[in-house]
Structure formats: C-alpha cells, structure tokens
Coordinates of C-alpha atoms and ligand atoms in Angstrom, one line a residue:
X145 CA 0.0 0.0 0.0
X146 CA 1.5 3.2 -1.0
X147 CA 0.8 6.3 0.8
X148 CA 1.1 9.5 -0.7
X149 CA 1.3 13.6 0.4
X150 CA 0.2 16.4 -1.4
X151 CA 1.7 19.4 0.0
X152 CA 0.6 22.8 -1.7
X153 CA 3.2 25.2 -1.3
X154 CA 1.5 28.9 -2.1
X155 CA 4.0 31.0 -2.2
X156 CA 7.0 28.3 -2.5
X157 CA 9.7 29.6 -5.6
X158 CA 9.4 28.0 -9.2
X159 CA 12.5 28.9 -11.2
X160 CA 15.0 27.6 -8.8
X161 CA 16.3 31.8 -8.4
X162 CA 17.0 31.5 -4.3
X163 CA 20.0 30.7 -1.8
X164 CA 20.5 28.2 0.3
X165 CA 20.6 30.3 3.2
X166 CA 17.5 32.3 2.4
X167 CA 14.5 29.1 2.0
X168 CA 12.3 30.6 4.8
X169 CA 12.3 33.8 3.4
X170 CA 13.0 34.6 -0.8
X171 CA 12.3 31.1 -1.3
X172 CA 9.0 31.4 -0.2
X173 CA 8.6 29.0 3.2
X174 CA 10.4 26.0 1.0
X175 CA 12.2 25.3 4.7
X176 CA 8.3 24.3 5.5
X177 CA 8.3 21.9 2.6
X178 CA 11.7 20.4 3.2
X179 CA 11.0 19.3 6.6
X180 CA 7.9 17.6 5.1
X181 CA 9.6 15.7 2.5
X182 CA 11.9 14.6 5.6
X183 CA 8.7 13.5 7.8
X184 CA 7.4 11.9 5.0
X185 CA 10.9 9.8 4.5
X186 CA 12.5 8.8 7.1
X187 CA 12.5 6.3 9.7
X188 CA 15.8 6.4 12.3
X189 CA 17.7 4.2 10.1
X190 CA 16.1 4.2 6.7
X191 CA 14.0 5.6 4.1
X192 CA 10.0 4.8 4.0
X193 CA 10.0 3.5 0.3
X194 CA 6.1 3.0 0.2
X195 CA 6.1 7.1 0.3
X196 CA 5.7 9.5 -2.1
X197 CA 5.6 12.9 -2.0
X198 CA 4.1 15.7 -4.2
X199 CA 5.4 19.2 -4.0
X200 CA 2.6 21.8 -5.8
X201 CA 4.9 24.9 -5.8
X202 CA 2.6 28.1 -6.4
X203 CA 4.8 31.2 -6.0
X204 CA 7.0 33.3 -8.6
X205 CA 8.0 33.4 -11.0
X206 CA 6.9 30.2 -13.0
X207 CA 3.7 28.7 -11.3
X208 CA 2.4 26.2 -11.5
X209 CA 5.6 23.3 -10.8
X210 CA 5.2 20.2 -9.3
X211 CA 8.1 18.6 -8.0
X212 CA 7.4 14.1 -7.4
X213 CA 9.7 12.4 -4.7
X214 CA 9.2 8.5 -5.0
X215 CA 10.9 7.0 -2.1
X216 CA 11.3 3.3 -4.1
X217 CA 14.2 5.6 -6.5
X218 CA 15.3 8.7 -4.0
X219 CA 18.8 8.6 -3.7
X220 CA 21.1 11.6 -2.2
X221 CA 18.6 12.7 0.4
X222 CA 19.9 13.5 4.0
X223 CA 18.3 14.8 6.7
X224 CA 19.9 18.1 6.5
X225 CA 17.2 20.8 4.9
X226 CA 20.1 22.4 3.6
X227 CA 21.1 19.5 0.9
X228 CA 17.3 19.1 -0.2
X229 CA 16.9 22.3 -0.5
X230 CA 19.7 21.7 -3.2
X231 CA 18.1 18.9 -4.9
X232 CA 14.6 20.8 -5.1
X233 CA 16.4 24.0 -6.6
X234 CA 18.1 21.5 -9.1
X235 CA 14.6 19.9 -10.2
X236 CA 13.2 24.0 -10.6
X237 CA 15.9 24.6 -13.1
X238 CA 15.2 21.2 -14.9
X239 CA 11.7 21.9 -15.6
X240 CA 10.4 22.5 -18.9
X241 CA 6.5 21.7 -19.7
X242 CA 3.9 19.4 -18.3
X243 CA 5.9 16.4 -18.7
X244 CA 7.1 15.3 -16.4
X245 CA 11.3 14.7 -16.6
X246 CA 13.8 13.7 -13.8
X247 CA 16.1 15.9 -12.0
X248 CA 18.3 13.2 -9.7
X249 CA 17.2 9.6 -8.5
X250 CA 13.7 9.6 -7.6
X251 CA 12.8 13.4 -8.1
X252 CA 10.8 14.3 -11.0
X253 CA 10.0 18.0 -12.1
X254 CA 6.8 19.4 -14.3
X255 CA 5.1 22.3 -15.2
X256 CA 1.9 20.7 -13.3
X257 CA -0.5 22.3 -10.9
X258 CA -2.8 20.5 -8.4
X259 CA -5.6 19.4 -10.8
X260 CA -3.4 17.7 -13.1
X261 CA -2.0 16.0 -9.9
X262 CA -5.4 15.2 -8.4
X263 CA -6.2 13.7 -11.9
X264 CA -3.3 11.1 -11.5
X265 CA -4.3 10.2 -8.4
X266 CA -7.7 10.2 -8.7
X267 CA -7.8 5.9 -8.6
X268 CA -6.9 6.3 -4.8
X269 CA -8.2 7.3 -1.9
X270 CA -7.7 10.7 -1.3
X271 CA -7.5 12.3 2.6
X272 CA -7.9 16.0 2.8
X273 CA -6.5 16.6 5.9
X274 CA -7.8 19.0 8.2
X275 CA -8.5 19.8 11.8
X276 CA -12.7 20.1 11.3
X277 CA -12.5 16.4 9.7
X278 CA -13.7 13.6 11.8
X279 CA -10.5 11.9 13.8
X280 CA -8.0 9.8 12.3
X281 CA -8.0 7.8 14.8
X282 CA -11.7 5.9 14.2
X283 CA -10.9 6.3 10.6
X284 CA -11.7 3.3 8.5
X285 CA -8.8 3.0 5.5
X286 CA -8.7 0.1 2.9
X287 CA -5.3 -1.2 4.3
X288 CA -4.9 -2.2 1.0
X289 CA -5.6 1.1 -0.9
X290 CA -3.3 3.4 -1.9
X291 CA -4.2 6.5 0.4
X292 CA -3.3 10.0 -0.8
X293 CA -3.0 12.8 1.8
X294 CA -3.5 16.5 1.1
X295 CA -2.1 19.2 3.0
X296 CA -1.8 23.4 3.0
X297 CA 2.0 24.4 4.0
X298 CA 2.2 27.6 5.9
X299 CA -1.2 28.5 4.9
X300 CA -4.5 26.3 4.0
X301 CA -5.9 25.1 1.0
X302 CA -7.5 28.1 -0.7
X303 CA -11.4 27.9 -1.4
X304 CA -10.4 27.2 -4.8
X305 CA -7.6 24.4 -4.3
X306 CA -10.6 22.6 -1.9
X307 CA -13.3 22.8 -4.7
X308 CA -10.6 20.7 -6.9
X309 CA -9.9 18.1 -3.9
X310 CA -13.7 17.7 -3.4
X311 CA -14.1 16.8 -6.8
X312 CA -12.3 13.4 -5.9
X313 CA -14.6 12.5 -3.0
X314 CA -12.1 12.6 -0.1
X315 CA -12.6 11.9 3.3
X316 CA -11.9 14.8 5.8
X317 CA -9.7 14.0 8.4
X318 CA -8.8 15.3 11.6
X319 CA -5.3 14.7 13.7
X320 CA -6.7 16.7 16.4
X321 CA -8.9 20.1 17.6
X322 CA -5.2 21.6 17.8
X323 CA -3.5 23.3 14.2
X324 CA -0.6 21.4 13.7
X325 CA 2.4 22.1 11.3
X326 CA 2.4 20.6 7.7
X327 CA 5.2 18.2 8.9
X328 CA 3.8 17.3 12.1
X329 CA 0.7 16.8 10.0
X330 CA 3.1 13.8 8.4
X331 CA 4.6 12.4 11.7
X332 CA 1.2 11.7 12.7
X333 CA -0.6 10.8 10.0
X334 CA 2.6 7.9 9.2
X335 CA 2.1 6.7 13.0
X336 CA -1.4 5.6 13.0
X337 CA -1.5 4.5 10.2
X338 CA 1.6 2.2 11.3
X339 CA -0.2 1.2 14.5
X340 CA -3.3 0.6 12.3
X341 CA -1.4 -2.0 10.1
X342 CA -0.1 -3.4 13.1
X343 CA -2.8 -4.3 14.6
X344 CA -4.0 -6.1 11.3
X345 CA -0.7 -8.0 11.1
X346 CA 0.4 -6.0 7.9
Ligands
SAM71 C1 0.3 24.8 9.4 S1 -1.3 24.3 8.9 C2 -2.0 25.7 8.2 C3 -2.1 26.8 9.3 C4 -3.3 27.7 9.1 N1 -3.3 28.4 7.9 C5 -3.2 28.8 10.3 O1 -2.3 29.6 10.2 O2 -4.0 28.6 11.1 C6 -0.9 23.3 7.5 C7 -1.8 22.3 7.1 O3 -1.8 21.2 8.0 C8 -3.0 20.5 8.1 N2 -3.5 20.5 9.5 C9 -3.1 21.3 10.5 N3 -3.6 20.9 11.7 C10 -4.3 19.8 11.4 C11 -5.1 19.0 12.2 N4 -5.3 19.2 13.5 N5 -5.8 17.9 11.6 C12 -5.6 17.7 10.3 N6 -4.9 18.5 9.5 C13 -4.2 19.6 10.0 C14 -4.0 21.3 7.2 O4 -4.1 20.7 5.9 C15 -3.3 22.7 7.1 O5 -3.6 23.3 5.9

C-alpha cells in the first residue's frame, strides 16, 4: 500500500532563483516543505519506500511546478534541509513543460498544478487533511488502498484548491482540535497509520 502527500506550497519559488541560506524567506517558506519531505521519508535508520511525496509549488515566477519524490528511486537525500533544499532548486531549473522529466534519482519535475495532480491520483483514496475532519483515529482506510493525503504548508488550501480536492470525494480528516504544522501533519498521520497495520498484522 502506498501512501502519498500532497503538499501545496502557495508561495514556494518555481524557477530555482534562491539561496540556500535564504529558503524561509526569498524562497518562499520552501524550509516548511523540506521538513515535510523529511517527515514523509524517514525512519531512524532508513527511508519509508512505500512514500511518495508531491510538492505543488505556487509562487514566482513560474507557477504552476510540481516537483514528485518517490521513495522506491530517491537517492542523495539526507536529513539536513540544507542539501534538499539543493536537490529541489536542481529539479526547478530542470523543468520544462507538463511532462514530467527527472532531475536526480527519484525526483521528477513538471510544469503541473494541483488538478493535473489530483487527476493522476484520482484511482486512490484521497485524505484532505484538516482539523474540522472527523478523527483519524476511528478512521476506516482500505489497508490495501493506496491513500493519498492532502495538506496546506504555511497557509491552508484556498477555497479554490478545496473545490478541486472535493471533486475526488475525499474523506476529511482530523489529527486533532489543535492546528498542527504541515510536517507534524506527516509524523502523525505515518504513526497511526503504522499502529493501524499493526494491529492487522500487515
Ligand atoms: C500549518 S497548517 C496551516 C495553518 C493555518 N493556515 C493557520 O495559520 O492557522 C498546515 C496544514 O496542516 C493541516 N493541518 C493542520 N492541523 C491539522 C489537524 N489538527 N488535523 C488535520 N490536518 C491539520 C491542514 O491541511 C493545514 O492546511
């Protein structure tokens, strides 16, 4: 069973034009992002391969780009933000139209925005995750369907962004009456669903 996050990043950069040292602020809150692709990745000693992770990057100068990390292929991540932060700038400047083409192992870069996204994943069960949703917790998932979460990063989903997600009937789900962030939103999320399959033997 694969599980996947959506993360829109609003005002995330899209032509690669930042530093390294700057990704909370010129970069447009990418440092936000980055921590979620490490959430969604990483165990203590290895990588979560079932995971993948899709980066809908919204802000200047060349909206929309989605950036697709598939932890079966990622190589060269680390836990540092810094040296992610380097392989997302990498797949900005490798991105040409709607097609998708690969920057490094396991990172793929398009000109895509979260509609076309939702379309590709519109054959599983999509999550919308939010903190008026009913609880995770009593959640019933198909253990064996491919469950696709969506998340704001430092803001939430516009009207607009939730009118496309409700086109794919998802199920509203909660972590909690408390606003968490994005990657916390991940920790979470990964940990009942591992005490879930646990429980079933999986
Ligand atoms: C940092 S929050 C957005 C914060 C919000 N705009 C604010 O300033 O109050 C990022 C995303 O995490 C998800 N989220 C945060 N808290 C949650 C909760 N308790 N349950 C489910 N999802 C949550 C939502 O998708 C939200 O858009």
């Amino acid at each position: 069973m694969m599980r996947r996050f959506v993360i829109v990043g609003h005002k995330a950069n899209t032509d690669g034009n930042f530093k390294l040292n700057d990704m909370a602020g010129g970069a447009g809150r990418l440092d936000v992002l980055l921590r979620c692709i490490n959430s969604a990745f990483f165990l203590s000693h290895s990588i979560r391969r079932d995971v993948e992770v899709y980066l809908v990057l919204l802000g200047p100068s060349k909206p929309p780009v989605t950036i697709r990390l598939s932890g079966s292929e990622i190589r060269y991540l680390n836990p540092d933000e810094r040296s992610t932060g380097s392989l997302i700038r990498n797949a900005l400047l490798k991105a040409k139209d709607d097609k998708e083409v690969s920057s490094s192992p396991g990172i793929y870069v398009s000109r895509r925005g979260l509609e076309d996204v939702m379309k590709v994943l519109a054959d599983t069960e999509i999550v919308y995750l939010h903190e008026s949703g009913t609880g995770m917790e009593n959640t019933e998932f198909g253990m064996e369907t491919d469950l696709t979460f969506v998340l704001g990063d430092h803001m939430d989903l516009t009207e607009e962004e939730e009118n496309i997600i409700l086109k794919y009937n998802p199920i509203k789900v909660s972590l909690g009456p408390e606003i968490l962030h994005a990657d916390h939103c991940i920790v979470v999320s990964h940990n009942i669903l591992d005490r879930k399959r646990k429980v079933k033997g999986k």
